[in-house]
């Protein structure tokens, strides 16, 4: 019977490790999304099975790389499915269902605590219950504000009301979850110098990528003035500002395709491209295919790092970069203790950071190697694509659709 199968499945899940549960959980989202997108009822025009799988994986991983036009291929039902997949991937596996359980005054099971603790590495000052409530409420608030602001902006651009309404909701979810999926075939390149739309995207993307740890921490500070911001929050804010400002300066002064832009568009473009790579939101207002090799390398590094842990962004995270930097600094000074901003970093966190650093670097090298084997494309473009896929960024030099079947399978695995 169904009850018997459900009981056996529940028992099986309880015997899996937290990592296995996360693996199978996100796999389930992708498979269900893939099946739905394959149905003609969700399509405007047909596409290959591989393309549907690519889109489903890209949506759940909130990457944003696409092999086809979302607007031209899927109708509003298909676009809704993609938006739901983005939302599920953005807030994390089990987050919404666990929030519903807590809302009914029931307690979280040990199984749920184990998985959520693996998915979100939290400082000791933040409880998982407070964290989950912050995640859901902040997500709903920010996406609602984003949708309203997008609607105003699109209406000011004379977009039809119903189209503006749906575009506002879709892009608000996609932006906050830093997914980079757009209903516009050239992303936001038509709004390169549009201050209001640039502001909306930056606000939502930074809010999502800054991380729910920071949001929860500030929420607790507002409630209780005696609460002190965690060391993790301070590291995130420090690293975020340094990376964002330095990246903007690099693009503003050194990237020819941006330097030659008139007036405010130059600063907006430099800031936006840094922000989109760092928050991994994946939208673009200029063509990355025109970037010089030097600036592509800068962009790859920013995508590689990403933003904050327990947020919607990808990458190795700012905390990992600062931990690696602290190790190098301590070694050069001959110190046994590893410190950053005057605080000692615990060895378990250092091991995690080094593991993430090595894992990401290895995957980028292996992924690039395999795709270059079967694709006659520029090396730097392939490296850029792999870094974008692994960091779940979604920006591209325009080669995604031109990669062969084997290469697309590699990109799917890397996004996952």
mmCIF file with all atom_site columns, N, CA and C in Angstrom, residues 210 235-247 278 318:
data_model
loop_
_atom_site.group_PDB
_atom_site.id
_atom_site.type_symbol
_atom_site.label_atom_id
_atom_site.label_alt_id
_atom_site.label_comp_id
_atom_site.label_asym_id
_atom_site.label_entity_id
_atom_site.label_seq_id
_atom_site.pdbx_PDB_ins_code
_atom_site.Cartn_x
_atom_site.Cartn_y
_atom_site.Cartn_z
_atom_site.occupancy
_atom_site.B_iso_or_equiv
_atom_site.pdbx_formal_charge
_atom_site.auth_seq_id
_atom_site.auth_comp_id
_atom_site.auth_asym_id
_atom_site.auth_atom_id
_atom_site.pdbx_PDB_model_num
ATOM 1  N N  . UNK A 1 210 ? 23.900 38.398 0.565  1.00 0.00 ? 210 UNK A N  1
ATOM 2  C CA . UNK A 1 210 ? 24.565 38.774 1.804  1.00 0.00 ? 210 UNK A CA 1
ATOM 3  C C  . UNK A 1 210 ? 24.432 37.667 2.841  1.00 0.00 ? 210 UNK A C  1
ATOM 4  N N  . UNK A 1 235 ? 33.009 39.367 9.349  1.00 0.00 ? 235 UNK A N  1
ATOM 5  C CA . UNK A 1 235 ? 33.884 38.899 8.265  1.00 0.00 ? 235 UNK A CA 1
ATOM 6  C C  . UNK A 1 235 ? 33.186 39.046 6.915  1.00 0.00 ? 235 UNK A C  1
ATOM 7  N N  . UNK A 1 236 ? 31.902 38.664 6.860  1.00 0.00 ? 236 UNK A N  1
ATOM 8  C CA . UNK A 1 236 ? 31.131 38.744 5.620  1.00 0.00 ? 236 UNK A CA 1
ATOM 9  C C  . UNK A 1 236 ? 31.034 40.195 5.139  1.00 0.00 ? 236 UNK A C  1
ATOM 10 N N  . UNK A 1 237 ? 30.673 41.100 6.026  1.00 0.00 ? 237 UNK A N  1
ATOM 11 C CA . UNK A 1 237 ? 30.520 42.512 5.655  1.00 0.00 ? 237 UNK A CA 1
ATOM 12 C C  . UNK A 1 237 ? 31.844 43.110 5.194  1.00 0.00 ? 237 UNK A C  1
ATOM 13 N N  . UNK A 1 238 ? 32.918 42.807 5.908  1.00 0.00 ? 238 UNK A N  1
ATOM 14 C CA . UNK A 1 238 ? 34.253 43.307 5.561  1.00 0.00 ? 238 UNK A CA 1
ATOM 15 C C  . UNK A 1 238 ? 34.677 42.797 4.182  1.00 0.00 ? 238 UNK A C  1
ATOM 16 N N  . UNK A 1 239 ? 34.564 41.492 3.974  1.00 0.00 ? 239 UNK A N  1
ATOM 17 C CA . UNK A 1 239 ? 34.975 40.892 2.703  1.00 0.00 ? 239 UNK A CA 1
ATOM 18 C C  . UNK A 1 239 ? 34.121 41.351 1.543  1.00 0.00 ? 239 UNK A C  1
ATOM 19 N N  . UNK A 1 240 ? 32.817 41.482 1.777  1.00 0.00 ? 240 UNK A N  1
ATOM 20 C CA . UNK A 1 240 ? 31.871 41.889 0.731  1.00 0.00 ? 240 UNK A CA 1
ATOM 21 C C  . UNK A 1 240 ? 32.220 43.282 0.209  1.00 0.00 ? 240 UNK A C  1
ATOM 22 N N  . UNK A 1 241 ? 32.442 44.223 1.116  1.00 0.00 ? 241 UNK A N  1
ATOM 23 C CA . UNK A 1 241 ? 32.745 45.602 0.724  1.00 0.00 ? 241 UNK A CA 1
ATOM 24 C C  . UNK A 1 241 ? 34.074 45.700 -0.022 1.00 0.00 ? 241 UNK A C  1
ATOM 25 N N  . UNK A 1 242 ? 35.075 44.973 0.458  1.00 0.00 ? 242 UNK A N  1
ATOM 26 C CA . UNK A 1 242 ? 36.394 44.994 -0.195 1.00 0.00 ? 242 UNK A CA 1
ATOM 27 C C  . UNK A 1 242 ? 36.314 44.445 -1.611 1.00 0.00 ? 242 UNK A C  1
ATOM 28 N N  . UNK A 1 243 ? 35.669 43.290 -1.773 1.00 0.00 ? 243 UNK A N  1
ATOM 29 C CA . UNK A 1 243 ? 35.585 42.639 -3.084 1.00 0.00 ? 243 UNK A CA 1
ATOM 30 C C  . UNK A 1 243 ? 34.739 43.445 -4.064 1.00 0.00 ? 243 UNK A C  1
ATOM 31 N N  . UNK A 1 244 ? 33.614 43.982 -3.588 1.00 0.00 ? 244 UNK A N  1
ATOM 32 C CA . UNK A 1 244 ? 32.711 44.746 -4.455 1.00 0.00 ? 244 UNK A CA 1
ATOM 33 C C  . UNK A 1 244 ? 33.357 46.043 -4.929 1.00 0.00 ? 244 UNK A C  1
ATOM 34 N N  . UNK A 1 245 ? 34.007 46.762 -4.027 1.00 0.00 ? 245 UNK A N  1
ATOM 35 C CA . UNK A 1 245 ? 34.625 48.042 -4.395 1.00 0.00 ? 245 UNK A CA 1
ATOM 36 C C  . UNK A 1 245 ? 35.846 47.851 -5.302 1.00 0.00 ? 245 UNK A C  1
ATOM 37 N N  . UNK A 1 246 ? 36.665 46.846 -5.004 1.00 0.00 ? 246 UNK A N  1
ATOM 38 C CA . UNK A 1 246 ? 37.854 46.612 -5.840 1.00 0.00 ? 246 UNK A CA 1
ATOM 39 C C  . UNK A 1 246 ? 37.468 46.110 -7.228 1.00 0.00 ? 246 UNK A C  1
ATOM 40 N N  . UNK A 1 247 ? 36.462 45.239 -7.308 1.00 0.00 ? 247 UNK A N  1
ATOM 41 C CA . UNK A 1 247 ? 35.994 44.746 -8.608 1.00 0.00 ? 247 UNK A CA 1
ATOM 42 C C  . UNK A 1 247 ? 35.427 45.862 -9.460 1.00 0.00 ? 247 UNK A C  1
ATOM 43 N N  . UNK A 1 278 ? 29.622 38.686 -8.279 1.00 0.00 ? 278 UNK A N  1
ATOM 44 C CA . UNK A 1 278 ? 29.868 38.425 -6.858 1.00 0.00 ? 278 UNK A CA 1
ATOM 45 C C  . UNK A 1 278 ? 28.649 37.841 -6.159 1.00 0.00 ? 278 UNK A C  1
ATOM 46 N N  . UNK A 1 318 ? 32.932 34.146 0.894  1.00 0.00 ? 318 UNK A N  1
ATOM 47 C CA . UNK A 1 318 ? 33.879 35.123 1.460  1.00 0.00 ? 318 UNK A CA 1
ATOM 48 C C  . UNK A 1 318 ? 34.574 34.556 2.683  1.00 0.00 ? 318 UNK A C  1
#
